Amino acid sequence: MIGRLNHVAIAVPDLAAASAQYANILGAKVGAPQDEPDHGVTVVFIDLPNTKIELLYPLGEASPIRGFLDRNPAGGIHHICYEVSDILAARDQMIASGARVLGSDDPKIGAHGNPVIFLHPKDFNGCLIELEQV
Ligand code: CO
């Protein structure tokens, strides 16, 4: 069911430093920071030839990644995102298989303007998974 790897999201303690590292040391194509108030994050998108990296930094007090950075002060991989062609069919299949969808079962609009759901990391080997309809 899942298709391409859409992105890997990395929570970072210093967005400017992480962006500069990817641009200057790793030589990647790094975008400008974008505030995503609906998701409680500021995001820097990095385009790679075969996928994307998203650097995530907390935005606002209720940011969902603040707790992650408290537990992982040096930063770390926060989630990976797989593409699906039909988010509602994917959601129904996940629920039928016993996997937990985080928050409401209804897809939300993600950082790329497409519907997404998140799956509980305890159901997937400790890895938070985002499914995005593309
Ligand atoms: Co994501």
Tab-separated table of C-alpha atoms and ligand atoms in Angstrom:
chain	number	residue	atom	x	y	z
A	1	MET	CA	0.000	0.000	0.000
A	2	ILE	CA	2.654	2.566	0.909
A	3	GLY	CA	4.558	4.163	-1.916
A	4	ARG	CA	7.552	6.460	-1.977
A	5	LEU	CA	9.318	7.831	1.059
A	6	ASN	CA	8.061	11.422	1.040
A	7	HIS	CA	10.247	12.849	3.795
A	8	VAL	CA	12.191	12.236	6.957
A	9	ALA	CA	11.520	14.813	9.675
A	10	ILE	CA	14.293	15.690	12.114
A	11	ALA	CA	13.614	17.716	15.255
A	12	VAL	CA	16.479	20.143	15.834
A	13	PRO	CA	17.416	22.296	18.827
A	14	ASP	CA	18.820	25.135	16.666
A	15	LEU	CA	17.110	25.649	13.309
A	16	ALA	CA	19.610	28.173	11.927
A	17	ALA	CA	22.581	26.009	12.858
A	18	ALA	CA	20.996	22.866	11.407
A	19	SER	CA	20.059	24.684	8.182
A	20	ALA	CA	23.567	26.048	7.793
A	21	GLN	CA	25.024	22.596	8.406
A	22	TYR	CA	22.888	21.009	5.688
A	23	ALA	CA	23.604	23.855	3.260
A	24	ASN	CA	27.286	24.389	3.890
A	25	ILE	CA	28.666	21.088	5.140
A	26	LEU	CA	26.365	18.562	3.468
A	27	GLY	CA	25.858	20.762	0.406
A	28	ALA	CA	22.075	20.352	0.233
A	29	LYS	CA	19.427	22.612	-1.294
A	30	VAL	CA	17.935	24.212	1.828
A	31	GLY	CA	14.773	26.340	1.821
A	32	ALA	CA	13.773	29.258	4.022
A	33	PRO	CA	12.098	28.614	7.396
A	34	GLN	CA	8.297	28.418	7.208
A	35	ASP	CA	6.046	28.820	10.229
A	36	GLU	CA	3.264	26.235	10.396
A	37	PRO	CA	1.096	27.531	13.248
A	38	ASP	CA	-1.522	24.809	12.740
A	39	HIS	CA	1.144	22.189	13.459
A	40	GLY	CA	3.123	24.051	16.101
A	41	VAL	CA	6.378	23.902	14.153
A	42	THR	CA	8.711	25.982	12.052
A	43	VAL	CA	9.933	23.869	9.142
A	44	VAL	CA	12.912	24.050	6.824
A	45	PHE	CA	12.494	21.898	3.726
A	46	ILE	CA	15.556	20.297	2.176
A	47	ASP	CA	15.223	18.865	-1.316
A	48	LEU	CA	17.232	15.766	-2.084
A	49	PRO	CA	17.176	14.033	-5.470
A	50	ASN	CA	15.046	11.146	-4.180
A	51	THR	CA	13.197	12.522	-1.138
A	52	LYS	CA	12.975	15.457	1.262
A	53	ILE	CA	14.262	16.206	4.722
A	54	GLU	CA	12.272	18.443	7.046
A	55	LEU	CA	14.012	20.178	9.916
A	56	LEU	CA	11.420	20.802	12.642
A	57	TYR	CA	11.655	23.402	15.369
A	58	PRO	CA	8.970	24.117	18.002
A	59	LEU	CA	6.589	27.007	17.351
A	60	GLY	CA	4.446	28.090	20.294
A	61	GLU	CA	4.030	26.665	23.774
A	62	ALA	CA	1.843	23.740	22.703
A	63	SER	CA	4.227	22.513	20.020
A	64	PRO	CA	3.980	18.729	19.617
A	65	ILE	CA	7.747	18.448	19.249
A	66	ARG	CA	8.703	20.334	22.404
A	67	GLY	CA	8.428	17.189	24.517
A	68	PHE	CA	10.477	15.251	21.954
A	69	LEU	CA	13.277	17.817	22.169
A	70	ASP	CA	13.081	17.768	25.978
A	71	ARG	CA	13.715	14.019	25.820
A	72	ASN	CA	16.251	14.352	22.973
A	73	PRO	CA	18.053	17.636	23.569
A	74	ALA	CA	20.524	17.056	20.726
A	75	GLY	CA	17.619	16.480	18.300
A	76	GLY	CA	16.688	13.294	16.477
A	77	ILE	CA	14.542	11.686	13.810
A	78	HIS	CA	10.963	12.604	14.714
A	79	HIS	CA	8.967	10.800	12.022
A	80	ILE	CA	9.093	9.371	8.529
A	81	CYS	CA	6.427	9.962	5.906
A	82	TYR	CA	5.246	7.459	3.323
A	83	GLU	CA	3.032	8.335	0.394
A	84	VAL	CA	-0.354	6.691	-0.136
A	85	SER	CA	-2.789	7.198	-2.982
A	86	ASP	CA	-5.969	7.154	-0.850
A	87	ILE	CA	-5.682	8.448	2.720
A	88	LEU	CA	-9.151	7.306	3.797
A	89	ALA	CA	-8.610	3.772	2.493
A	90	ALA	CA	-5.190	3.727	4.175
A	91	ARG	CA	-6.691	4.931	7.464
A	92	ASP	CA	-9.429	2.304	7.362
A	93	GLN	CA	-6.884	-0.403	6.627
A	94	MET	CA	-4.691	0.736	9.534
A	95	ILE	CA	-7.609	0.768	11.981
A	96	ALA	CA	-8.815	-2.625	10.767
A	97	SER	CA	-5.328	-4.025	11.364
A	98	GLY	CA	-5.299	-2.723	14.948
A	99	ALA	CA	-2.877	0.178	14.440
A	100	ARG	CA	-3.697	3.369	16.301
A	101	VAL	CA	-4.193	6.655	14.477
A	102	LEU	CA	-3.040	9.628	16.566
A	103	GLY	CA	-5.561	12.321	17.438
A	104	SER	CA	-8.817	12.314	15.556
A	105	ASP	CA	-9.178	9.614	12.929
A	106	ASP	CA	-9.955	12.300	10.363
A	107	PRO	CA	-7.008	13.265	8.149
A	108	LYS	CA	-5.526	16.716	8.708
A	109	ILE	CA	-3.936	18.939	6.093
A	110	GLY	CA	-0.183	18.501	6.419
A	111	ALA	CA	2.738	20.814	5.800
A	112	HIS	CA	2.528	20.218	2.025
A	113	GLY	CA	-1.194	20.948	1.765
A	114	ASN	CA	-2.129	17.274	1.421
A	115	PRO	CA	-4.191	15.154	3.823
A	116	VAL	CA	-2.128	13.233	6.367
A	117	ILE	CA	-2.555	10.912	9.340
A	118	PHE	CA	-0.023	9.865	11.973
A	119	LEU	CA	0.295	6.313	13.323
A	120	HIS	CA	1.251	5.495	16.896
A	121	PRO	CA	4.986	4.765	17.185
A	122	LYS	CA	4.369	1.910	19.629
A	123	ASP	CA	2.537	0.082	16.846
A	124	PHE	CA	5.453	0.541	14.394
A	125	ASN	CA	8.715	-0.418	16.054
A	126	GLY	CA	9.121	2.853	17.904
A	127	CYS	CA	8.852	4.957	14.758
A	128	LEU	CA	6.212	7.662	14.336
A	129	ILE	CA	4.810	7.232	10.825
A	130	GLU	CA	3.034	9.858	8.778
A	131	LEU	CA	0.952	8.782	5.782
A	132	GLU	CA	0.394	11.484	3.183
A	133	GLN	CA	-1.978	11.324	0.256
A	134	VAL	CA	-0.100	12.407	-2.855
B	1	CO	CO	5.978	15.185	8.131
